[in-house]
Amino acid sequence: MNKVNLFDRRIIKQFLEVTSGISALFSLVLIFVDVPAGNKLTFGGIFLGILLIIYVSLWLRSNKLEEVHLIIEGSSVIVKKGNIFKQSGFKAIAFNEYFDTQVDDKIISQQSLNGIFITEYLGVSVTELDKYLESYLFEDDEILDENTTRKSGKKIRFSIGTICVYNDYLLTAFSKFDEKDRAWLTMPDYLGFLINFWDKVNRVYSQKSVAVPIFGSGITRIKEHKNISDEDLLKIMLWTFRISEMRFKYPAKLTIVIHAGKMDRINLLDIASAKNGL
């Protein structure tokens, strides 16, 4: 899938920057080298062919970008394809607002990042994680209420954006659940989550690097925005990071990790061209 148009103005700009140097070099050479009249057409064709190859190469490279580096308000931010579990530093894992741990394809999908963390990377029993969550010292304003009518899963409901630090993971309450245990958020909820999340990260990151997924790119339903793309979500994340108070001090950095299966939906050239996020 070609995400970048063949005649994208940014490709043209890169091409002109590259070829200006090549053209100057050729002009300098021609001052000292006399090309026979009969060969000028051949050399001209070769030169045009080289320029065509350069242009196509720039276009193909832009479509295959898998990593870009940004500086946002002084913080180093990397957006790249990868496996979040293989990143250094803290790794953010989105839970629902109850911090449920029940991987049964009803409360938590086995294929979700949440489900994969619990079933493959937790390293202890789910019971032990539940005990850790129950004894964790959450702030008073992070605990909203107890949903006594909930039939399955946990009942204590947390404010979205709440973080529980567990080893090198940041477990965060991300999605709300309806009465049928379907994950959902409104766009104001999503923005509120991100602002709250960056604020909480700022308190707990201890100058360690933090890796996050594209929040909302899974099964969570953002009401009235059914067709919002992963690239749009990524841009919103970068924008909220920019306006937040969260700043990473070198060598700590923020890494937004994109699943390999979603790379064809995201134009990283757009992200790279916006030097400070948006």
C-alpha positions as a LaTeX table, in Angstrom:
\begin{tabular}{lrrr}
\hline
Residue & $x$ (\AA) & $y$ (\AA) & $z$ (\AA) \\
\hline
Met1 & 0.00 & 0.00 & 0.00 \\
Asn2 & 1.41 & 3.38 & $-1.06$ \\
Lys3 & 0.70 & 5.88 & 1.71 \\
Val4 & 2.66 & 8.73 & 0.12 \\
Asn5 & 1.57 & 10.23 & $-3.20$ \\
Leu6 & 4.09 & 9.92 & $-6.02$ \\
Phe7 & 4.13 & 13.69 & $-6.46$ \\
Asp8 & 3.99 & 14.60 & $-2.78$ \\
Arg9 & 5.51 & 18.06 & $-2.33$ \\
Arg10 & 7.81 & 16.77 & 0.42 \\
Ile11 & 9.24 & 14.14 & $-1.93$ \\
Ile12 & 9.76 & 16.82 & $-4.56$ \\
Lys13 & 11.51 & 19.03 & $-1.99$ \\
Gln14 & 13.85 & 16.20 & $-0.94$ \\
Phe15 & 14.52 & 15.41 & $-4.59$ \\
Leu16 & 15.45 & 19.01 & $-5.40$ \\
Glu17 & 17.76 & 19.15 & $-2.39$ \\
Val18 & 19.57 & 16.00 & $-3.49$ \\
Thr19 & 19.75 & 16.81 & $-7.18$ \\
Ser20 & 20.93 & 20.37 & $-6.67$ \\
Gly21 & 24.22 & 19.01 & $-5.35$ \\
Ile22 & 24.47 & 16.43 & $-8.13$ \\
Ser23 & 23.75 & 19.04 & $-10.78$ \\
Ala24 & 26.42 & 21.35 & $-9.35$ \\
Leu25 & 28.93 & 18.49 & $-9.41$ \\
Phe26 & 28.11 & 17.60 & $-13.03$ \\
Ser27 & 28.39 & 21.26 & $-14.04$ \\
Leu28 & 31.80 & 21.47 & $-12.38$ \\
Val29 & 32.98 & 18.30 & $-14.17$ \\
Leu30 & 31.79 & 19.56 & $-17.55$ \\
Ile31 & 33.95 & 22.66 & $-17.14$ \\
Phe32 & 37.05 & 20.49 & $-17.33$ \\
Val33 & 35.77 & 17.57 & $-19.43$ \\
Asp34 & 34.76 & 18.02 & $-23.03$ \\
Val35 & 31.96 & 15.65 & $-23.98$ \\
Pro36 & 31.95 & 14.74 & $-27.69$ \\
Ala37 & 28.92 & 16.07 & $-29.52$ \\
Gly38 & 27.85 & 12.58 & $-30.56$ \\
Asn39 & 27.72 & 11.43 & $-26.92$ \\
Lys40 & 25.86 & 14.36 & $-25.42$ \\
Leu41 & 22.46 & 12.80 & $-26.02$ \\
Thr42 & 23.59 & 9.53 & $-24.43$ \\
Phe43 & 25.05 & 11.26 & $-21.40$ \\
Gly44 & 21.90 & 13.38 & $-21.09$ \\
Gly45 & 19.76 & 10.23 & $-21.11$ \\
Ile46 & 21.95 & 8.59 & $-18.46$ \\
Phe47 & 21.73 & 11.71 & $-16.28$ \\
Leu48 & 17.93 & 11.80 & $-16.56$ \\
Gly49 & 17.81 & 8.08 & $-15.76$ \\
Ile50 & 19.88 & 8.67 & $-12.61$ \\
Leu51 & 17.51 & 11.45 & $-11.55$ \\
Leu52 & 14.51 & 9.18 & $-12.12$ \\
Ile53 & 16.08 & 6.42 & $-10.02$ \\
Ile54 & 16.80 & 8.92 & $-7.23$ \\
Tyr55 & 13.22 & 10.20 & $-7.26$ \\
Val56 & 11.64 & 6.74 & $-7.21$ \\
Ser57 & 14.05 & 5.68 & $-4.43$ \\
Leu58 & 13.02 & 8.66 & $-2.28$ \\
Trp59 & 9.36 & 7.86 & $-2.87$ \\
Leu60 & 9.76 & 4.17 & $-2.01$ \\
Arg61 & 11.77 & 5.01 & 1.12 \\
Ser62 & 9.06 & 7.41 & 2.29 \\
Asn63 & 6.42 & 4.70 & 1.87 \\
Lys64 & 8.52 & 2.20 & 3.81 \\
Leu65 & 9.42 & 4.45 & 6.75 \\
Glu66 & 9.25 & 2.40 & 9.95 \\
Glu67 & 10.72 & 4.86 & 12.44 \\
Val68 & 10.83 & 8.62 & 12.89 \\
His69 & 12.46 & 10.77 & 15.56 \\
Leu70 & 10.85 & 13.96 & 16.84 \\
Ile71 & 11.73 & 16.60 & 19.39 \\
Ile72 & 8.57 & 17.84 & 21.13 \\
Glu73 & 9.08 & 20.69 & 23.56 \\
Gly74 & 12.59 & 19.43 & 24.29 \\
Ser75 & 11.61 & 15.78 & 24.75 \\
Ser76 & 12.90 & 13.00 & 22.48 \\
Val77 & 10.00 & 11.11 & 20.92 \\
Ile78 & 10.35 & 8.05 & 18.69 \\
Val79 & 7.46 & 6.65 & 16.66 \\
Lys80 & 8.29 & 3.22 & 15.26 \\
Lys81 & 7.15 & $-0.25$ & 14.29 \\
Gly82 & 7.89 & $-2.84$ & 16.94 \\
Asn83 & 6.90 & $-5.02$ & 19.86 \\
Ile84 & 6.14 & $-2.95$ & 22.95 \\
Phe85 & 7.17 & $-5.81$ & 25.23 \\
Lys86 & 10.71 & $-5.65$ & 23.86 \\
Gln87 & 11.19 & $-1.96$ & 24.61 \\
Ser88 & 13.43 & $-0.72$ & 27.42 \\
Gly89 & 12.12 & 1.23 & 30.39 \\
Phe90 & 8.45 & 1.40 & 31.36 \\
Lys91 & 5.84 & $-0.12$ & 29.07 \\
Ala92 & 2.25 & 1.16 & 29.23 \\
Ile93 & $-0.55$ & $-1.42$ & 29.10 \\
Ala94 & $-4.15$ & $-0.27$ & 28.79 \\
Phe95 & $-6.70$ & $-1.90$ & 31.11 \\
Asn96 & $-10.36$ & $-1.04$ & 31.51 \\
Glu97 & $-11.65$ & 1.28 & 34.22 \\
Tyr98 & $-11.99$ & $-1.66$ & 36.66 \\
Phe99 & $-8.46$ & $-3.02$ & 36.14 \\
Asp100 & $-10.04$ & $-6.35$ & 35.21 \\
Thr101 & $-7.68$ & $-9.29$ & 34.70 \\
Gln102 & $-10.16$ & $-11.85$ & 33.38 \\
Val103 & $-8.93$ & $-12.96$ & 29.93 \\
Asp104 & $-11.96$ & $-14.80$ & 28.54 \\
Asp105 & $-12.64$ & $-12.97$ & 25.26 \\
Lys106 & $-15.56$ & $-11.27$ & 26.97 \\
Ile107 & $-13.97$ & $-9.01$ & 29.57 \\
Ile108 & $-10.49$ & $-9.06$ & 27.99 \\
Ser109 & $-9.66$ & $-10.41$ & 24.53 \\
Gln110 & $-6.76$ & $-12.84$ & 24.30 \\
Gln111 & $-5.60$ & $-10.99$ & 21.18 \\
Ser112 & $-5.51$ & $-7.57$ & 22.82 \\
Leu113 & $-2.34$ & $-6.05$ & 24.24 \\
Asn114 & $-3.96$ & $-6.34$ & 27.67 \\
Gly115 & $-4.67$ & $-10.04$ & 27.13 \\
Ile116 & $-1.21$ & $-10.79$ & 25.75 \\
Phe117 & 0.40 & $-9.07$ & 28.74 \\
Ile118 & $-1.59$ & $-11.14$ & 31.24 \\
Thr119 & $-1.26$ & $-14.50$ & 29.46 \\
Glu120 & 2.31 & $-14.25$ & 28.15 \\
Tyr121 & 4.32 & $-11.59$ & 29.99 \\
Leu122 & 2.91 & $-11.32$ & 33.50 \\
Gly123 & 5.31 & $-13.88$ & 34.96 \\
Val124 & 3.12 & $-14.58$ & 38.01 \\
Ser125 & $-0.40$ & $-15.86$ & 38.59 \\
Val126 & $-3.35$ & $-13.59$ & 37.88 \\
Thr127 & $-4.31$ & $-13.96$ & 41.54 \\
Glu128 & $-1.00$ & $-12.41$ & 42.55 \\
Leu129 & $-1.57$ & $-9.48$ & 40.19 \\
Asp130 & $-5.06$ & $-9.00$ & 41.63 \\
Lys131 & $-3.64$ & $-8.90$ & 45.16 \\
Tyr132 & $-1.06$ & $-6.33$ & 44.03 \\
Leu133 & $-3.79$ & $-4.14$ & 42.52 \\
Glu134 & $-5.96$ & $-4.45$ & 45.62 \\
Ser135 & $-3.13$ & $-3.34$ & 47.91 \\
Tyr136 & $-1.76$ & $-0.62$ & 45.61 \\
Leu137 & $-1.85$ & 2.87 & 47.10 \\
Phe138 & $-4.05$ & 4.69 & 44.61 \\
Glu139 & $-4.85$ & 8.33 & 45.31 \\
Asp140 & $-8.29$ & 9.10 & 46.69 \\
Asp141 & $-9.45$ & 10.93 & 43.57 \\
Glu142 & $-8.44$ & 7.98 & 41.38 \\
Ile143 & $-11.07$ & 5.67 & 42.91 \\
Leu144 & $-14.50$ & 6.72 & 41.68 \\
Asp145 & $-17.03$ & 4.28 & 43.13 \\
Glu146 & $-18.12$ & 0.66 & 43.49 \\
Asn147 & $-20.42$ & $-0.77$ & 40.83 \\
Thr148 & $-22.32$ & $-3.30$ & 42.95 \\
Thr149 & $-24.65$ & $-4.23$ & 40.06 \\
Arg150 & $-21.84$ & $-5.48$ & 37.82 \\
Lys151 & $-22.35$ & $-9.19$ & 37.18 \\
Ser152 & $-18.82$ & $-10.20$ & 36.11 \\
Gly153 & $-15.38$ & $-8.78$ & 36.66 \\
Lys154 & $-14.31$ & $-6.40$ & 39.38 \\
Lys155 & $-16.52$ & $-3.74$ & 40.91 \\
Ile156 & $-14.24$ & $-0.87$ & 41.97 \\
Arg157 & $-14.19$ & 1.74 & 39.22 \\
Phe158 & $-11.20$ & 4.03 & 38.63 \\
Ser159 & $-10.76$ & 7.36 & 36.89 \\
Ile160 & $-9.44$ & 6.88 & 33.36 \\
Gly161 & $-5.77$ & 7.76 & 33.15 \\
Thr162 & $-5.06$ & 6.25 & 36.56 \\
Ile163 & $-1.73$ & 4.42 & 36.63 \\
Cys164 & $-0.55$ & 1.45 & 38.67 \\
Val165 & 3.23 & 0.91 & 38.51 \\
Tyr166 & 3.91 & $-2.84$ & 38.32 \\
Asn167 & 7.60 & $-3.74$ & 37.88 \\
Asp168 & 8.54 & $-2.12$ & 34.56 \\
Tyr169 & 4.92 & $-1.78$ & 33.42 \\
Leu170 & 2.53 & 1.14 & 33.74 \\
Leu171 & $-0.94$ & $-0.40$ & 34.00 \\
Thr172 & $-3.42$ & 2.31 & 33.12 \\
Ala173 & $-7.21$ & 2.55 & 33.30 \\
Phe174 & $-8.12$ & 3.43 & 29.72 \\
Ser175 & $-11.53$ & 2.25 & 28.56 \\
Lys176 & $-14.96$ & 2.54 & 30.08 \\
Phe177 & $-17.23$ & $-0.52$ & 30.10 \\
Asp178 & $-20.97$ & $-0.53$ & 29.43 \\
Glu179 & $-23.48$ & $-2.95$ & 30.98 \\
Lys180 & $-22.63$ & $-5.53$ & 28.31 \\
Asp181 & $-18.89$ & $-5.28$ & 29.02 \\
Arg182 & $-18.13$ & $-3.46$ & 25.78 \\
Ala183 & $-15.21$ & $-1.04$ & 25.84 \\
Trp184 & $-16.03$ & 2.51 & 24.79 \\
Leu185 & $-15.00$ & 6.15 & 25.12 \\
Thr186 & $-16.22$ & 9.46 & 23.82 \\
Met187 & $-13.71$ & 11.78 & 22.19 \\
Pro188 & $-13.72$ & 14.09 & 25.25 \\
Asp189 & $-13.05$ & 10.97 & 27.36 \\
Tyr190 & $-10.16$ & 10.03 & 25.08 \\
Leu191 & $-8.62$ & 13.49 & 25.31 \\
Gly192 & $-9.16$ & 13.53 & 29.06 \\
Phe193 & $-7.50$ & 10.14 & 29.39 \\
Leu194 & $-4.41$ & 11.29 & 27.51 \\
Ile195 & $-4.01$ & 14.53 & 29.47 \\
Asn196 & $-4.44$ & 12.62 & 32.74 \\
Phe197 & $-2.14$ & 9.82 & 31.59 \\
Trp198 & 0.73 & 12.16 & 30.65 \\
Asp199 & 0.33 & 13.92 & 34.01 \\
Lys200 & 0.49 & 10.61 & 35.90 \\
Val201 & 3.51 & 9.46 & 33.86 \\
Asn202 & 5.26 & 12.69 & 34.76 \\
Arg203 & 4.90 & 11.75 & 38.43 \\
Val204 & 6.11 & 8.15 & 38.24 \\
Tyr205 & 8.54 & 7.77 & 35.35 \\
Ser206 & 11.67 & 8.42 & 37.49 \\
Gln207 & 13.63 & 9.58 & 34.43 \\
Lys208 & 13.20 & 6.21 & 32.74 \\
Ser209 & 12.13 & 5.86 & 29.11 \\
Val210 & 8.47 & 5.05 & 28.50 \\
Ala211 & 6.97 & 3.03 & 25.64 \\
Val212 & 3.27 & 3.29 & 24.81 \\
Pro213 & 0.99 & 1.80 & 22.14 \\
Ile214 & $-1.38$ & 3.86 & 20.05 \\
Phe215 & $-4.17$ & 4.09 & 22.61 \\
Gly216 & $-7.59$ & 3.37 & 21.11 \\
Ser217 & $-6.38$ & 1.46 & 18.06 \\
Gly218 & $-7.81$ & $-1.83$ & 19.35 \\
Ile219 & $-11.40$ & $-2.82$ & 20.07 \\
Thr220 & $-12.31$ & 0.21 & 22.18 \\
Arg221 & $-15.18$ & 2.10 & 20.54 \\
Ile222 & $-14.85$ & 5.88 & 20.37 \\
Lys223 & $-18.45$ & 7.01 & 20.13 \\
Glu224 & $-19.36$ & 9.15 & 17.11 \\
His225 & $-15.87$ & 8.58 & 15.69 \\
Lys226 & $-16.17$ & 5.05 & 14.31 \\
Asn227 & $-13.97$ & 5.78 & 11.32 \\
Ile228 & $-11.15$ & 7.55 & 13.12 \\
Ser229 & $-7.84$ & 6.20 & 11.84 \\
Asp230 & $-4.82$ & 4.98 & 13.76 \\
Glu231 & $-2.87$ & 7.87 & 12.26 \\
Asp232 & $-5.41$ & 10.35 & 13.62 \\
Leu233 & $-5.15$ & 8.75 & 17.07 \\
Leu234 & $-1.36$ & 8.97 & 16.88 \\
Lys235 & $-1.53$ & 12.67 & 16.01 \\
Ile236 & $-3.91$ & 13.30 & 18.91 \\
Met237 & $-1.50$ & 11.53 & 21.25 \\
Leu238 & 1.39 & 13.68 & 20.06 \\
Trp239 & $-0.68$ & 16.86 & 20.35 \\
Thr240 & $-1.80$ & 16.09 & 23.92 \\
Phe241 & 1.78 & 15.21 & 24.85 \\
Arg242 & 2.91 & 18.55 & 23.48 \\
Ile243 & 0.40 & 20.57 & 25.53 \\
Ser244 & 0.91 & 18.51 & 28.69 \\
Glu245 & 3.53 & 19.18 & 31.37 \\
Met246 & 5.23 & 15.85 & 30.66 \\
Arg247 & 8.88 & 16.32 & 29.65 \\
Phe248 & 11.49 & 13.61 & 29.35 \\
Lys249 & 15.00 & 14.52 & 30.39 \\
Tyr250 & 17.84 & 13.02 & 28.35 \\
Pro251 & 18.56 & 10.14 & 28.00 \\
Ala252 & 14.94 & 9.20 & 28.82 \\
Lys253 & 12.57 & 9.26 & 25.87 \\
Leu254 & 9.02 & 8.49 & 24.82 \\
Thr255 & 8.52 & 5.70 & 22.29 \\
Ile256 & 5.17 & 5.18 & 20.59 \\
Val257 & 5.18 & 1.62 & 19.30 \\
Ile258 & 3.10 & 0.65 & 16.27 \\
His259 & 2.13 & $-2.97$ & 15.71 \\
Ala260 & 3.57 & $-4.33$ & 12.45 \\
Gly261 & 0.07 & $-5.15$ & 11.17 \\
Lys262 & $-0.93$ & $-1.50$ & 11.38 \\
Met263 & 2.03 & 0.10 & 9.65 \\
Asp264 & 0.26 & 0.28 & 6.29 \\
Arg265 & $-2.38$ & 2.55 & 7.86 \\
Ile266 & 0.06 & 5.19 & 9.08 \\
Asn267 & 2.00 & 7.67 & 6.99 \\
Leu268 & 5.13 & 8.31 & 9.05 \\
Leu269 & 6.28 & 10.92 & 6.56 \\
Asp270 & 3.35 & 13.06 & 7.75 \\
Ile271 & 4.45 & 12.53 & 11.35 \\
Ala272 & 8.10 & 13.27 & 10.56 \\
Ser273 & 7.19 & 16.41 & 8.62 \\
Ala274 & 5.41 & 17.82 & 11.66 \\
Lys275 & 8.58 & 18.48 & 13.62 \\
Asn276 & 6.89 & 19.05 & 16.94 \\
Gly277 & 4.01 & 16.63 & 16.65 \\
Leu278 & 1.24 & 18.64 & 14.98 \\
\hline
\end{tabular}
